[in-house]
Coordinates of C-alpha atoms in Angstrom, one line a residue:
M1 CA -16.5 -63.2 91.0
A2 CA -15.5 -64.5 87.6
Q3 CA -18.1 -65.2 84.9
A4 CA -18.0 -67.2 81.7
V5 CA -15.9 -66.1 78.8
T6 CA -18.2 -64.4 76.2
D7 CA -17.7 -63.9 72.5
N8 CA -18.2 -60.2 71.8
R9 CA -18.4 -60.5 68.0
A10 CA -19.4 -56.8 67.7
M11 CA -15.9 -55.9 69.1
N12 CA -14.1 -59.0 67.7
R13 CA -12.9 -60.0 71.2
F14 CA -13.5 -62.7 73.8
E15 CA -14.2 -61.2 77.2
L16 CA -14.1 -62.4 80.8
A17 CA -15.6 -60.1 83.4
V18 CA -13.9 -60.2 86.8
G19 CA -15.8 -58.0 89.2
A20 CA -16.1 -54.6 87.5
Q21 CA -13.1 -55.2 85.2
T22 CA -12.7 -57.1 81.9
V23 CA -9.9 -59.3 80.6
F24 CA -10.1 -59.6 76.8
A25 CA -8.5 -61.2 73.7
N26 CA -8.8 -59.5 70.4
F27 CA -9.4 -61.9 67.5
R28 CA -10.4 -62.3 63.9
R29 CA -12.0 -65.3 62.3
N30 CA -10.4 -66.4 59.0
G31 CA -12.5 -69.4 57.8
Q32 CA -11.9 -72.2 60.3
T33 CA -9.0 -70.3 62.0
L34 CA -9.2 -68.0 65.0
V35 CA -6.4 -65.5 65.0
I36 CA -5.6 -64.1 68.5
S37 CA -3.8 -60.8 68.0
Y38 CA -3.8 -59.5 71.6
V39 CA -4.6 -60.5 75.2
E40 CA -5.0 -57.7 77.8
A41 CA -5.7 -57.8 81.5
P42 CA -6.1 -54.7 83.6
P43 CA -3.0 -54.1 85.8
S44 CA -4.8 -55.0 89.0
L45 CA -5.7 -58.5 87.5
R46 CA -2.3 -59.3 86.2
G47 CA -0.8 -62.3 88.0
T48 CA -4.2 -63.5 89.3
G49 CA -4.8 -66.1 86.6
A50 CA -7.6 -64.1 85.0
A51 CA -5.9 -64.1 81.5
G52 CA -5.4 -67.9 81.8
R53 CA -9.1 -68.4 82.6
L54 CA -9.8 -66.2 79.5
M55 CA -7.6 -68.4 77.4
E56 CA -9.3 -71.6 78.7
G57 CA -12.6 -70.1 77.4
V58 CA -11.0 -69.2 74.1
V59 CA -9.7 -72.8 73.7
A60 CA -13.1 -74.3 74.7
T61 CA -14.8 -72.1 72.1
A62 CA -12.3 -73.2 69.4
R63 CA -12.8 -76.8 70.2
T64 CA -16.6 -76.5 70.2
E65 CA -16.6 -74.7 66.9
G66 CA -13.9 -76.9 65.3
L67 CA -11.5 -74.0 64.9
K68 CA -7.7 -73.9 64.9
I69 CA -5.9 -71.0 66.6
V70 CA -3.1 -68.7 65.4
P71 CA -1.7 -67.0 68.5
L72 CA 0.0 -63.9 67.3
C73 CA 0.0 -62.5 70.8
S74 CA 3.1 -63.8 72.7
Y75 CA 1.0 -64.4 75.9
A76 CA -1.5 -66.5 74.0
A77 CA 1.3 -68.5 72.3
L78 CA 3.1 -69.1 75.6
W79 CA -0.1 -70.1 77.3
M80 CA -1.0 -72.6 74.6
R81 CA 2.5 -74.2 74.7
R82 CA 2.5 -74.4 78.5
N83 CA -1.0 -75.9 78.6
R84 CA -0.3 -78.4 75.8
Q85 CA -2.9 -77.1 73.4
D86 CA -0.7 -77.8 70.4
D87 CA -3.4 -79.8 68.6
L88 CA -5.3 -76.5 68.1
L89 CA -2.5 -74.6 66.5
A90 CA -3.0 -73.8 62.9

């Protein structure tokens, strides 16, 4: 069962627990900008939508905190384009 996306500031990553596995996005905060450097899903979760649910949580956090996003990770950049989140791009 999927849980909410959490901001693990100690490890500089957003996390989504799916059962016993974790999908994550490495990030760094640069002022009012959230730089997403890498999104990773365990092989068994790839193609299940878990990384997309993680990105939904990352975007929700950015909106709540008034942040813009720099998606260095190709998956994050593609997800933002496909889901029309251009207003959050820095």
